[in-house]
Amino acid sequence: MLGKLGPHGHRFLGLWLRRGAVCTFFSPRGPGVCDEPPVPAEGRPQEMASKSLPSLLTFLCGSVVGFFLCYQILHILLEKPAETQPHIIHNDPHARHAEDSAHGHLEGQMDFGADISQHRDEDKHVAEELYHRVRVLCWVMTGPQNLEKKARHVKATWGRRCNRLLFMSSEENKDFPTVGLDAREGRDQLYWKTIRAFQYVYEHHPDEADWFMKADDDTYVVLDNLRWLLARHDPAKPIYFGRRFKPYVKQGYMSGGAGYVLSREALRRFVEAFRTNRCSHSSSVEDLALGKCMEAIGVEAGDSRDPSGKETFHPFVPEHHLIKGYLPKTFWYWNYNYYPPVEGPGCCSDLAVSFHYVDSTTMYQLEYLVHHLRPYGYSYRYQPALPEAPAKQASEADRKEGPQEKSGNR
Amino acid sequence: MLFESSSFLKGMMLGSIFCALVTMLGHIRIGHENITHHEHHHLQALSKEDFLKISEAERVELVKSIRVYCMILVKPKDVGRWAAVKDTWTKHCDKVEFFCTESIKVFESINLETNDMWTLMRKAYKYAYDKYKDEYNWFFLARPTTFAVIENLKFFLLKRDATQPFYIGHTVKSGELEYVDVEGGIVLSIESLKRLNGLLSDPEKCPEQGGMIWKVSEDKQLAVCLKYSGVFAENAEDSEGKDVFNTKSVGFLIKEAMSNNPQQVVEGCCSDMAVTFNDLAPNQMHVMMYGVYRLRAYGHTFNDALVFLPPNGSDND
């Protein structure tokens, strides 16, 4: 029946239905009574006029509700929370660089040094003298998939301050450049890569440096502070420094991620140990295996704390160490640290050497905070003493705090 | 029924569209503000050579002559940030006071009993002027999400006459009005504060309720008031033209600079003499404290003309 109505018929029907609904509810003579006959299409405006008030009301009602809802939604969407850092806690002391999160990869580079006028009245002669006196070769553990994501930012920031910088990868890359080691990528290959890297360094750059620093591509190293630490030690002595851990090895071993640095003699002995099979090649735990080997070949695990007793090599970013309670008390870290671990301001030396698990933004942020941003005219509380030549024995001269330190604290 | 629901729905749609349009227009205007950013008054830090010429005794006097009173406006929900701010950079102010919208037992603060940020600001400035007009000559107002390096602020303000009307910070242009963004911190000289105070009781020039439909932010209202008394906003920059008052954090500025110029080497985002960063979580305040006042590279010294000593009884700086 409906089909026979045709297009006009449908329109009438629609009108009638609507009209019917309205007059059912709003007829002055009560529901159910409908005294106006259905009108043809031309009568529409008249019809609309009679229904205008209620429909206008619902329309206005709708617009207010719509506006309010939309405002709320937009308000929630656009509210910018204060920036929070991702909360990374690495559950396994020997696990490193698990799956990369896809976010946060910085493209390009930032050069804070491009603007030299800010440093016009900077006196660098002590740092420059140390640069020549305490030569450091840095080699950075990386891989083909991390060159653009991570290694590049190392090159753009702290890497420049090494006397020699090398990137070690499973593949050679002439453009970056990286050294190709006879090894594959993967966590279980770390120790083998480390051995091969040190062998490469010993073979190709033995006389270029006094100290040989190993770091990851997410480690940030302050070379000036490393040199200050090493200046009072003799590179002809078999010793190595890093963040000292106590389990498994009697003299302790150095955390891989926080970076560690070998003296020239330590490097020689280490490479020799593999030639003579004194140390084993196979292990899936790089830093522990290296630590065991070091102990076996008589390389001393040094104390890298500053004269006031604060740690300089750090297995995490500053936030994780500075904030009390950030690392839960059940965390492995508290049992691993060789020296009594500290959280809060006492965690970290003013002259910190390294931080680990540093993402690309934090790499540049640390670069800015360490080498650029400073409080004008501020007289620092901790005034480190000039390092003495290594010929002197380690004595109370090393342990004594700087003469200018302000009294009244610690 | 169908008819009513359809008109209701039509109304809803129209309302939402209208709302979205207005919000977008608001944001576009802000976008434009960023573009015209360079067109306003600039105030540069004085060169360090200027200071080296004066005598030792004069330098000590100079350090003593600049006294900064810090004012932090807080709401009860800011308790975490409040704690961080109190424990970090505000220790370097000559005096700091916290102004709260209501009384909070946990923290010592001045309860100004109002929920409106503009009213809070007015009352805070009035309180500061009445109580401290003879003791401090610079008044620094900040949010609890801001980290400030007071030594760099003092360096910036040295040799500037506080009896002149200064109104300094990170400026933004909104139409004809140039104002200091409260997110980057607002610096007023005693003269500006005096003039402001004179106008606070004038409901025409400095009304308590600025906007009619939309609430006008308190920093804009402040600018309007100050303008009436002849005080104009100035953007603070270092000798290279970089902003020293920042409304964002270091991390944000780094990411922004690099994502705007992918595949390129950009110059450093931020000034060596930066005074403020904003949008910091409490943990980041502590990191900044360590990063600014402690962590440094050995063997680099600066021939600074002035000396600022660390505050007593503090262990994180």
XYZ file of C-alpha atoms in Angstrom:
727
model
C 0.000 0.000 0.000
C 2.821 2.339 0.871
C 4.482 1.629 -2.440
C 1.470 2.892 -4.299
C 1.671 6.260 -2.608
C 4.491 7.486 -4.765
C 7.007 10.232 -3.784
C 4.391 12.865 -3.022
C 2.471 10.378 -1.109
C 5.447 9.634 1.056
C 5.911 13.272 1.822
C 2.343 13.657 2.864
C 2.597 10.574 4.972
C 5.685 11.845 6.654
C 4.136 15.213 7.300
C 1.024 13.648 8.560
C 2.915 11.355 10.879
C 4.918 14.189 12.305
C 1.966 16.387 12.543
C 0.088 13.596 14.128
C 2.727 13.106 16.774
C 2.846 16.770 17.608
C -0.874 17.233 17.734
C -1.190 14.134 19.815
C 0.999 15.628 22.502
C 0.520 19.314 22.156
C -3.024 19.827 21.063
C -4.725 22.388 23.312
C -7.681 20.182 23.604
C -5.713 17.356 25.138
C -4.035 14.306 23.737
C -5.695 12.263 21.186
C -7.653 15.068 19.687
C -6.617 16.313 16.384
C -8.794 18.974 14.827
C -6.579 20.197 12.021
C -6.847 18.276 8.792
C -3.640 17.188 7.041
C -2.433 19.985 4.792
C -0.622 19.668 1.474
C 3.063 20.480 1.077
C 2.514 24.215 0.443
C 1.036 24.534 3.892
C 4.350 23.665 5.493
C 5.495 27.053 6.812
C 2.176 27.502 8.503
C 2.576 24.118 10.032
C 6.066 24.852 11.213
C 4.933 28.086 12.823
C 2.446 26.269 14.980
C 5.033 23.778 16.118
C 7.836 26.339 16.400
C 7.880 26.924 20.121
C 8.358 23.370 21.374
C 10.765 22.500 18.588
C 12.705 25.686 19.169
C 12.982 24.817 22.817
C 14.282 21.352 22.121
C 16.642 22.831 19.570
C 18.030 25.314 22.071
C 18.215 22.642 24.699
C 20.148 20.472 22.291
C 22.547 23.223 21.371
C 23.317 24.012 24.998
C 23.888 20.364 25.796
C 25.994 19.925 22.671
C 28.073 22.967 23.481
C 28.621 21.911 27.058
C 29.562 18.360 26.141
C 31.922 19.514 23.445
C 33.566 22.029 25.775
C 34.136 19.383 28.411
C 35.571 16.942 25.931
C 37.881 19.518 24.402
C 38.897 20.748 27.823
C 39.899 17.255 28.861
C 41.670 16.573 25.597
C 43.571 19.824 25.559
C 44.617 19.889 29.168
C 48.342 19.502 29.146
C 49.708 17.598 32.099
C 53.151 18.427 33.394
C 55.721 16.448 31.526
C 56.477 13.170 33.213
C 59.414 10.970 32.463
C 58.714 7.340 31.695
C 59.203 5.266 34.800
C 61.812 2.736 33.817
C 63.002 0.255 36.334
C 65.266 -2.397 34.976
C 64.641 -5.530 36.864
C 67.726 -7.456 36.062
C 71.148 -6.055 36.824
C 72.601 -7.836 33.856
C 69.828 -7.175 31.406
C 70.526 -4.331 29.134
C 68.732 -2.511 26.401
C 65.694 -4.669 26.156
C 63.264 -3.978 23.350
C 63.497 -0.427 22.256
C 60.364 1.516 22.720
C 59.392 2.985 19.415
C 58.685 6.402 20.838
C 60.983 9.272 21.484
C 63.470 8.955 18.690
C 64.973 12.316 17.999
C 65.765 13.172 14.464
C 68.644 15.430 13.750
C 71.103 16.740 16.316
C 71.546 19.651 18.627
C 74.854 21.405 18.973
C 75.100 23.385 22.178
C 78.634 24.325 21.367
C 77.600 26.187 18.246
C 77.126 29.309 20.289
C 80.563 30.113 21.661
C 79.882 33.631 22.858
C 78.228 32.266 25.969
C 81.596 30.873 26.912
C 83.663 33.903 26.155
C 84.931 34.325 29.684
C 85.348 30.649 30.342
C 88.739 29.562 31.580
C 89.323 26.014 30.398
C 93.021 25.683 30.921
C 92.781 23.109 33.703
C 90.474 20.936 31.611
C 92.710 21.324 28.586
C 95.775 20.398 30.538
C 94.070 17.265 31.751
C 93.015 16.470 28.192
C 96.635 16.193 27.223
C 97.896 14.633 30.407
C 95.189 11.987 30.919
C 94.376 10.637 27.483
C 91.184 8.611 27.198
C 90.120 6.389 24.332
C 86.359 5.802 24.397
C 84.737 2.918 22.642
C 80.973 2.771 22.488
C 79.112 -0.502 22.208
C 76.461 -0.137 19.535
C 74.854 -2.002 16.646
C 73.652 -1.318 13.105
C 70.072 -0.733 14.224
C 71.124 1.834 16.824
C 73.387 4.079 14.821
C 70.735 6.628 13.955
C 68.654 6.169 17.070
C 71.319 6.327 19.730
C 74.949 6.324 18.663
C 74.482 9.505 16.683
C 73.548 11.440 19.784
C 76.614 10.177 21.588
C 78.697 11.479 18.724
C 76.888 14.834 18.890
C 77.392 15.272 22.626
C 79.989 13.774 24.944
C 81.800 11.643 22.384
C 83.608 14.694 21.054
C 85.541 15.090 24.271
C 87.330 11.767 24.101
C 90.907 11.835 22.872
C 89.807 9.063 20.521
C 86.244 7.833 19.946
C 85.348 4.487 18.408
C 81.976 2.895 17.780
C 81.942 -0.892 17.961
C 79.328 -2.806 16.025
C 78.869 -6.231 14.534
C 79.103 -4.578 11.122
C 81.575 -2.143 9.725
C 80.114 1.162 8.568
C 82.543 3.449 6.804
C 80.236 6.486 6.868
C 79.319 6.669 10.514
C 82.045 5.305 11.062
C 81.836 2.084 13.052
C 84.278 -0.722 13.519
C 83.017 -4.130 12.438
C 83.776 -6.778 15.024
C 83.772 -10.459 14.332
C 80.608 -10.916 16.389
C 76.844 -10.907 16.122
C 74.322 -8.631 17.853
C 72.388 -9.808 20.856
C 72.653 -9.855 24.604
C 74.450 -13.183 24.706
C 77.088 -11.795 22.381
C 77.955 -8.821 24.570
C 80.937 -10.387 26.243
C 82.362 -11.652 23.004
C 81.889 -8.201 21.459
C 83.630 -6.648 24.451
C 86.597 -8.963 24.125
C 86.838 -8.325 20.384
C 86.529 -4.588 20.931
C 89.333 -4.456 23.457
C 91.446 -6.625 21.187
C 90.794 -4.232 18.317
C 91.732 -1.239 20.439
C 94.896 -2.906 21.681
C 95.870 -3.823 18.169
C 95.100 -0.517 16.446
C 95.375 2.236 19.068
C 97.624 1.044 21.852
C 99.700 4.183 22.244
C 97.032 6.779 21.693
C 95.681 6.737 25.205
C 96.485 6.027 28.818
C 93.006 4.866 29.731
C 90.422 2.903 27.785
C 86.769 3.588 28.512
C 83.942 1.318 27.497
C 80.423 2.780 27.337
C 77.055 1.874 25.855
C 75.208 3.997 23.332
C 72.839 5.030 26.110
C 75.528 6.022 28.568
C 76.351 9.683 29.125
C 79.952 10.296 30.174
C 81.490 13.499 31.533
C 85.033 13.220 30.221
C 86.375 16.167 32.216
C 85.310 14.480 35.436
C 86.663 11.116 34.300
C 90.044 12.698 33.735
C 89.936 14.362 37.137
C 89.231 10.961 38.702
C 91.968 9.175 36.777
C 94.602 11.902 37.071
C 95.849 10.715 40.417
C 96.247 7.125 39.258
C 99.092 5.603 37.317
C 98.051 4.028 33.991
C 100.964 1.633 34.261
C 99.222 0.072 37.216
C 96.769 -2.767 36.564
C 93.532 -1.167 37.724
C 90.077 -0.435 36.398
C 87.230 1.810 37.544
C 83.463 1.903 37.239
C 80.388 1.432 39.416
C 81.501 -1.319 41.709
C 79.148 -4.214 42.435
C 79.826 -6.792 45.118
C 78.175 -10.135 44.312
C 79.954 -13.131 42.743
C 83.436 -11.636 42.598
C 85.495 -11.174 45.725
C 86.998 -7.852 44.798
C 83.779 -6.805 43.114
C 83.150 -6.085 39.442
C 82.071 -3.062 37.448
C 78.577 -2.498 36.094
C 78.623 -2.716 32.325
C 76.037 -0.090 31.602
C 77.499 2.586 33.838
C 80.698 2.215 31.866
C 84.137 1.176 33.020
C 87.650 2.312 32.239
C 90.812 0.207 32.081
C 94.357 1.415 32.582
C 96.860 0.708 29.848
C 98.290 -2.146 31.853
C 94.842 -3.579 32.549
C 94.105 -3.565 28.838
C 97.351 -5.314 28.063
C 96.707 -8.006 30.631
C 93.108 -8.462 29.520
C 93.978 -8.981 25.871
C 96.860 -11.244 26.861
C 94.537 -13.339 29.040
C 92.527 -14.386 25.988
C 95.554 -15.127 23.945
C 96.772 -17.479 26.671
C 93.279 -18.739 27.497
C 93.676 -17.584 31.049
C 90.140 -16.200 30.827
C 87.160 -17.898 29.273
C 85.526 -16.505 26.175
C 82.061 -17.694 26.789
C 79.602 -15.969 28.993
C 76.293 -14.300 28.543
C 76.908 -11.817 31.314
C 79.454 -9.360 30.048
C 80.274 -7.231 33.054
C 80.413 -10.136 35.480
C 82.603 -12.198 33.180
C 84.960 -9.300 32.684
C 85.077 -8.732 36.426
C 85.979 -12.364 37.068
C 88.682 -12.209 34.448
C 90.086 -9.016 35.938
C 90.351 -10.640 39.315
C 92.052 -13.677 37.826
C 94.703 -11.622 36.058
C 95.439 -9.363 38.998
C 93.758 -6.162 37.827
C 92.523 -4.229 40.833
C 88.893 -3.099 41.062
C 89.352 0.536 41.962
C 87.298 2.829 44.189
C 85.788 5.448 41.902
C 84.067 7.473 44.618
C 85.005 11.120 44.981
C 86.987 12.286 48.035
C 83.752 13.033 49.864
C 82.607 9.422 49.344
C 80.006 9.972 46.663
C 79.658 7.668 43.665
C 80.696 8.948 40.261
C 79.616 6.151 37.887
C 75.851 5.675 37.868
C 73.854 2.722 36.526
C 70.746 4.879 36.071
C 69.714 8.414 35.170
C 70.016 11.148 37.836
C 66.336 11.054 38.692
C 66.468 7.413 39.771
C 69.267 8.153 42.199
C 68.248 11.587 43.454
C 64.656 10.835 44.359
C 64.270 9.005 47.632
C 62.092 5.979 47.202
C 62.265 5.933 43.423
C 63.994 2.566 43.358
C 61.956 0.201 45.538
C 63.709 -1.314 48.506
C 63.318 -4.787 47.047
C 65.183 -3.753 43.944
C 68.370 -5.692 43.188
C 70.442 -2.527 43.210
C 70.441 -2.187 46.973
C 72.126 -5.552 47.381
C 74.545 -5.210 44.536
C 76.305 -2.002 45.356
C 79.783 -2.593 46.767
C 79.742 0.534 48.907
C 76.711 1.530 51.007
C 74.215 2.808 48.465
C 72.715 6.229 49.008
C 69.566 7.793 47.623
C 68.820 11.484 47.659
C 71.363 14.276 47.196
C 74.172 12.125 48.655
C 73.799 9.619 45.810
C 75.855 11.419 43.315
C 79.074 13.322 43.143
C 79.080 16.868 41.823
C 81.747 15.529 39.518
C 79.768 12.576 38.266
C 81.377 10.576 35.489
C 78.535 8.597 33.960
C 74.820 7.909 33.832
C 73.105 4.996 32.107
C 69.762 4.302 30.402
C 69.971 7.799 28.988
C 67.521 8.337 26.144
C 68.273 10.744 23.337
C 66.484 13.743 24.845
C 68.187 13.211 28.185
C 71.518 12.969 26.374
C 71.125 16.566 25.221
C 69.608 17.644 28.489
C 72.648 16.357 30.383
C 74.925 18.000 27.878
C 73.158 21.301 28.545
C 73.134 20.917 32.334
C 76.746 19.780 32.628
C 78.451 22.033 30.119
C 76.187 25.022 29.630
C 73.528 26.051 32.107
C 75.091 27.377 35.278
C 74.219 29.730 38.130
C 76.159 32.916 37.569
C 78.721 33.693 40.243
C 77.691 30.742 42.378
C 80.276 29.540 44.830
C 79.835 25.760 44.725
C 79.728 23.997 48.042
C 81.990 21.178 46.975
C 85.326 22.499 45.843
C 87.417 19.625 44.510
C 91.163 19.703 44.924
C 93.455 19.795 41.937
C 94.493 16.238 41.131
C 98.056 15.424 42.057
C 100.374 13.572 39.742
C 100.050 9.800 40.026
C 103.655 9.414 41.178
C 102.488 10.235 44.699
C 101.098 7.369 46.696
C 97.398 7.463 47.457
C 97.448 9.164 50.820
C 95.374 11.394 52.962
C 96.084 14.025 50.338
C 93.646 12.235 48.081
C 90.974 11.860 50.696
C 91.120 15.352 52.071
C 88.434 17.689 50.888
C 89.218 20.888 49.060
C 90.495 23.802 51.123
C 87.784 26.164 50.002
C 84.902 23.992 51.066
C 82.457 25.903 53.161
C 82.232 24.835 56.747
C 79.057 23.766 58.368
C 77.980 20.913 56.174
C 78.856 17.240 56.184
C 8.835 12.164 18.959
C 11.087 11.695 16.029
C 10.714 15.338 15.220
C 11.707 16.474 18.694
C 14.690 14.185 18.959
C 15.869 15.331 15.560
C 15.677 18.984 16.534
C 17.435 18.158 19.765
C 20.122 16.394 17.837
C 20.394 19.262 15.401
C 20.747 21.588 18.345
C 23.459 19.440 19.849
C 25.358 19.335 16.617
C 25.183 23.061 16.192
C 26.274 23.613 19.777
C 29.263 21.331 19.393
C 30.292 22.864 16.109
C 30.076 26.326 17.598
C 32.128 25.279 20.594
C 34.771 23.599 18.474
C 35.005 26.666 16.240
C 35.458 29.004 19.153
C 38.120 26.787 20.732
C 39.966 26.479 17.462
C 39.865 30.196 16.924
C 41.308 30.623 20.388
C 44.154 28.273 19.542
C 44.800 29.870 16.182
C 45.129 33.184 17.877
C 47.735 31.691 20.172
C 49.529 30.354 17.133
C 49.642 33.826 15.679
C 50.996 35.131 18.907
C 53.983 32.884 18.512
C 54.664 34.233 15.062
C 54.605 37.855 16.092
C 56.730 37.039 19.083
C 59.682 39.078 17.916
C 57.836 42.299 17.577
C 57.967 43.428 21.157
C 60.224 45.035 23.644
C 63.438 43.199 24.274
C 65.566 43.482 27.288
C 69.038 42.099 27.107
C 71.356 41.017 29.836
C 74.150 43.460 30.426
C 77.532 42.308 29.319
C 79.866 40.773 31.816
C 82.587 43.244 30.918
C 80.494 46.007 32.445
C 80.817 44.362 35.807
C 84.498 43.665 35.689
C 85.291 47.359 35.640
C 83.866 48.030 39.093
C 85.782 47.587 42.325
C 85.580 44.637 44.678
C 83.772 46.634 47.359
C 81.308 47.947 44.824
C 80.617 44.409 43.681
C 79.779 43.260 47.171
C 77.454 46.217 47.539
C 75.881 45.397 44.221
C 75.147 41.830 45.303
C 73.600 43.075 48.520
C 71.553 45.737 46.807
C 69.452 43.358 44.809
C 66.916 41.623 46.985
C 64.424 39.278 45.414
C 61.129 38.345 47.029
C 59.658 35.181 45.514
C 55.910 34.572 45.446
C 54.470 31.204 44.485
C 50.735 30.957 43.872
C 49.410 27.523 44.755
C 46.218 25.562 44.950
C 45.651 22.634 47.310
C 46.126 20.152 44.484
C 49.658 21.493 43.987
C 50.920 20.032 47.265
C 53.470 17.738 45.621
C 54.926 20.495 43.498
C 54.841 22.870 46.395
C 57.031 20.535 48.445
C 59.507 20.201 45.615
C 59.668 23.941 45.021
C 60.095 24.668 48.702
C 62.893 22.156 48.945
C 64.763 23.313 45.884
C 65.294 26.595 44.084
C 63.270 28.868 46.370
C 65.967 28.444 48.994
C 67.991 30.820 46.865
C 65.447 33.630 47.051
C 66.065 36.304 49.655
C 62.591 35.439 50.860
C 59.878 33.154 49.550
C 56.222 32.982 50.456
C 53.507 30.718 49.186
C 50.054 32.112 48.513
C 47.273 29.592 48.565
C 43.660 29.650 47.599
C 42.729 28.157 50.931
C 44.268 27.152 54.193
C 46.308 23.977 54.061
C 47.560 22.368 57.230
C 50.480 20.578 55.654
C 52.217 23.679 54.486
C 52.941 27.082 55.735
C 51.314 29.435 53.345
C 49.328 32.586 53.250
C 45.707 31.782 52.810
C 44.031 34.312 50.578
C 40.682 32.593 50.540
C 39.750 32.810 46.938
C 39.461 30.321 44.137
C 40.020 32.784 41.354
C 43.607 33.026 40.143
C 43.398 36.714 39.267
C 42.018 37.584 42.669
C 44.729 35.447 44.212
C 47.346 37.329 42.261
C 45.952 40.743 43.190
C 45.794 39.886 46.849
C 49.270 38.424 46.771
C 50.734 41.535 45.175
C 48.906 43.770 47.594
C 50.139 41.755 50.531
C 53.680 41.786 49.181
C 53.666 45.513 48.624
C 52.117 46.424 51.971
C 54.449 44.223 53.916
C 57.719 44.321 52.025
C 57.932 47.508 50.051
C 60.894 48.659 52.085
C 62.692 45.364 52.252
C 62.847 43.999 48.739
C 63.228 45.722 45.459
C 62.335 42.927 43.013
C 59.276 40.728 43.135
C 59.295 37.407 41.306
C 56.015 35.547 40.923
C 55.958 31.952 39.708
C 53.888 28.822 39.467
C 54.769 25.725 41.447
C 55.668 24.018 38.186
C 58.471 26.481 37.524
C 62.158 26.062 38.292
C 64.124 29.302 38.577
C 67.827 30.057 38.907
C 67.776 33.083 41.162
C 71.467 33.840 40.646
C 70.839 34.241 36.926
C 67.816 36.376 37.685
C 69.945 38.608 39.871
C 72.617 38.776 37.239
C 70.003 39.844 34.721
C 68.615 42.515 37.034
C 71.852 43.982 38.238
C 72.492 47.562 37.247
C 68.816 47.911 36.440
C 67.224 50.575 38.533
C 64.392 49.108 40.576
C 62.906 52.574 40.942
C 62.071 52.357 37.270
C 58.944 50.455 36.199
C 60.195 47.078 35.033
C 57.863 44.237 34.110
C 59.934 41.404 32.738
C 59.563 37.792 31.699
C 58.609 35.694 28.713
C 56.282 37.939 26.756
C 53.408 37.009 24.502
C 51.412 39.222 22.231
C 47.649 38.884 22.261
C 46.136 41.314 19.816
C 47.245 44.725 20.990
C 48.230 43.556 24.420
C 51.719 42.409 25.228
C 51.907 40.540 28.492
C 54.312 38.428 30.481
C 53.314 34.792 30.516
C 52.873 33.645 34.115
C 54.121 30.205 33.042
C 57.612 31.632 32.655
C 57.575 33.708 35.814
C 56.817 37.427 36.247
C 59.356 39.938 37.530
C 58.245 43.330 38.829
C 60.440 46.091 40.152
C 59.330 47.873 43.300
C 58.210 50.813 41.196
C 55.928 48.641 39.088
C 54.514 47.035 42.172
C 53.875 50.437 43.664
C 52.004 51.586 40.587
C 50.055 48.356 40.437
C 49.072 48.732 44.031
C 47.783 52.189 43.342
C 45.464 50.849 40.680
C 44.159 47.751 42.415
C 41.375 49.707 44.002
C 40.285 51.186 40.676
C 37.512 48.936 39.359
C 37.531 50.538 35.959
C 41.181 50.197 35.131
C 41.900 47.101 37.147
C 38.666 45.211 37.541
C 38.396 42.109 39.607
C 36.529 40.329 36.904
C 38.192 40.894 33.597
C 36.479 38.895 30.950
C 32.769 38.790 30.299
C 32.087 35.455 28.694
C 35.466 33.809 28.786
C 37.681 34.110 31.757
C 40.701 36.206 30.908
C 43.860 34.686 32.308
C 45.391 36.428 35.262
C 48.622 37.296 33.477
C 46.708 39.190 30.806
C 44.673 41.026 33.407
C 47.848 42.016 35.164
C 49.237 43.405 31.925
C 46.109 45.465 31.345
C 46.323 46.979 34.805
C 49.985 47.725 34.513
C 49.534 49.282 31.130
C 47.228 51.856 32.637
C 49.941 52.920 34.981
C 52.513 53.149 32.233
C 54.270 49.865 32.842
C 55.014 47.766 29.776
C 56.104 44.179 29.379
C 59.623 43.410 28.233
C 60.986 40.120 27.003
C 64.195 39.059 28.684
C 66.974 37.757 26.453
C 70.630 36.934 26.721
C 73.338 38.504 24.627
C 72.532 36.103 21.786
C 68.840 36.882 21.756
C 67.816 33.639 23.412
C 64.945 33.797 25.883
C 66.028 33.444 29.478
C 62.531 32.958 30.832
C 61.111 29.722 29.422
C 57.559 28.484 29.660
C 58.564 24.888 28.981
C 61.041 22.366 30.331
C 64.498 21.720 28.917
C 63.428 18.331 27.575
C 60.431 19.828 25.809
C 62.474 22.616 24.246
C 65.056 20.146 23.016
C 62.424 17.912 21.456
C 60.646 20.861 19.921
C 63.751 22.362 18.384
C 64.798 19.028 16.948
C 61.433 17.995 15.605
C 61.077 21.357 13.897
C 64.322 20.718 12.087
C 64.596 17.008 11.497
C 67.743 15.646 9.917
C 69.602 18.830 10.769
C 72.004 20.008 13.391
C 70.242 22.717 15.373
C 71.938 25.103 17.733
C 71.411 24.699 21.450
C 67.850 25.278 22.573
C 68.483 27.280 25.638
C 70.560 30.052 27.136
C 73.518 29.340 29.422
C 72.091 32.055 31.629
C 68.522 30.805 31.621
C 66.410 31.937 34.556
C 63.292 29.789 34.362
C 61.911 26.559 33.001
C 58.334 25.424 33.449
C 56.070 22.383 33.309
C 58.294 20.428 35.624
C 57.126 17.515 37.715
C 58.366 17.463 41.300
C 61.055 14.867 40.552
C 62.379 16.992 37.750
C 62.773 19.902 40.166
C 65.243 17.846 42.137
C 67.063 16.802 38.993
C 67.343 20.441 37.914
C 68.614 21.382 41.360
C 71.391 18.840 41.058
C 72.030 19.654 37.428
C 72.292 23.407 37.987
C 73.869 23.800 41.422
C 76.059 20.725 41.609
C 76.703 18.667 38.500
C 79.395 20.279 36.394
C 82.500 19.561 34.344
C 85.786 19.790 36.195
C 88.383 22.221 35.013
C 86.132 24.942 33.659
C 86.009 28.169 35.603
C 84.344 31.435 34.805
C 85.582 34.859 35.565
C 82.352 35.972 37.151
C 82.338 39.476 38.506
C 80.097 38.616 41.426
C 79.877 35.948 44.049
C 76.701 34.362 45.330
C 77.042 32.102 48.316
C 75.013 28.929 48.831
C 72.182 29.170 51.388
C 72.602 27.861 54.911
C 71.251 24.516 56.017
C 70.772 23.033 52.585
C 72.162 19.775 51.257
C 71.020 19.638 47.663
C 72.877 22.616 46.282
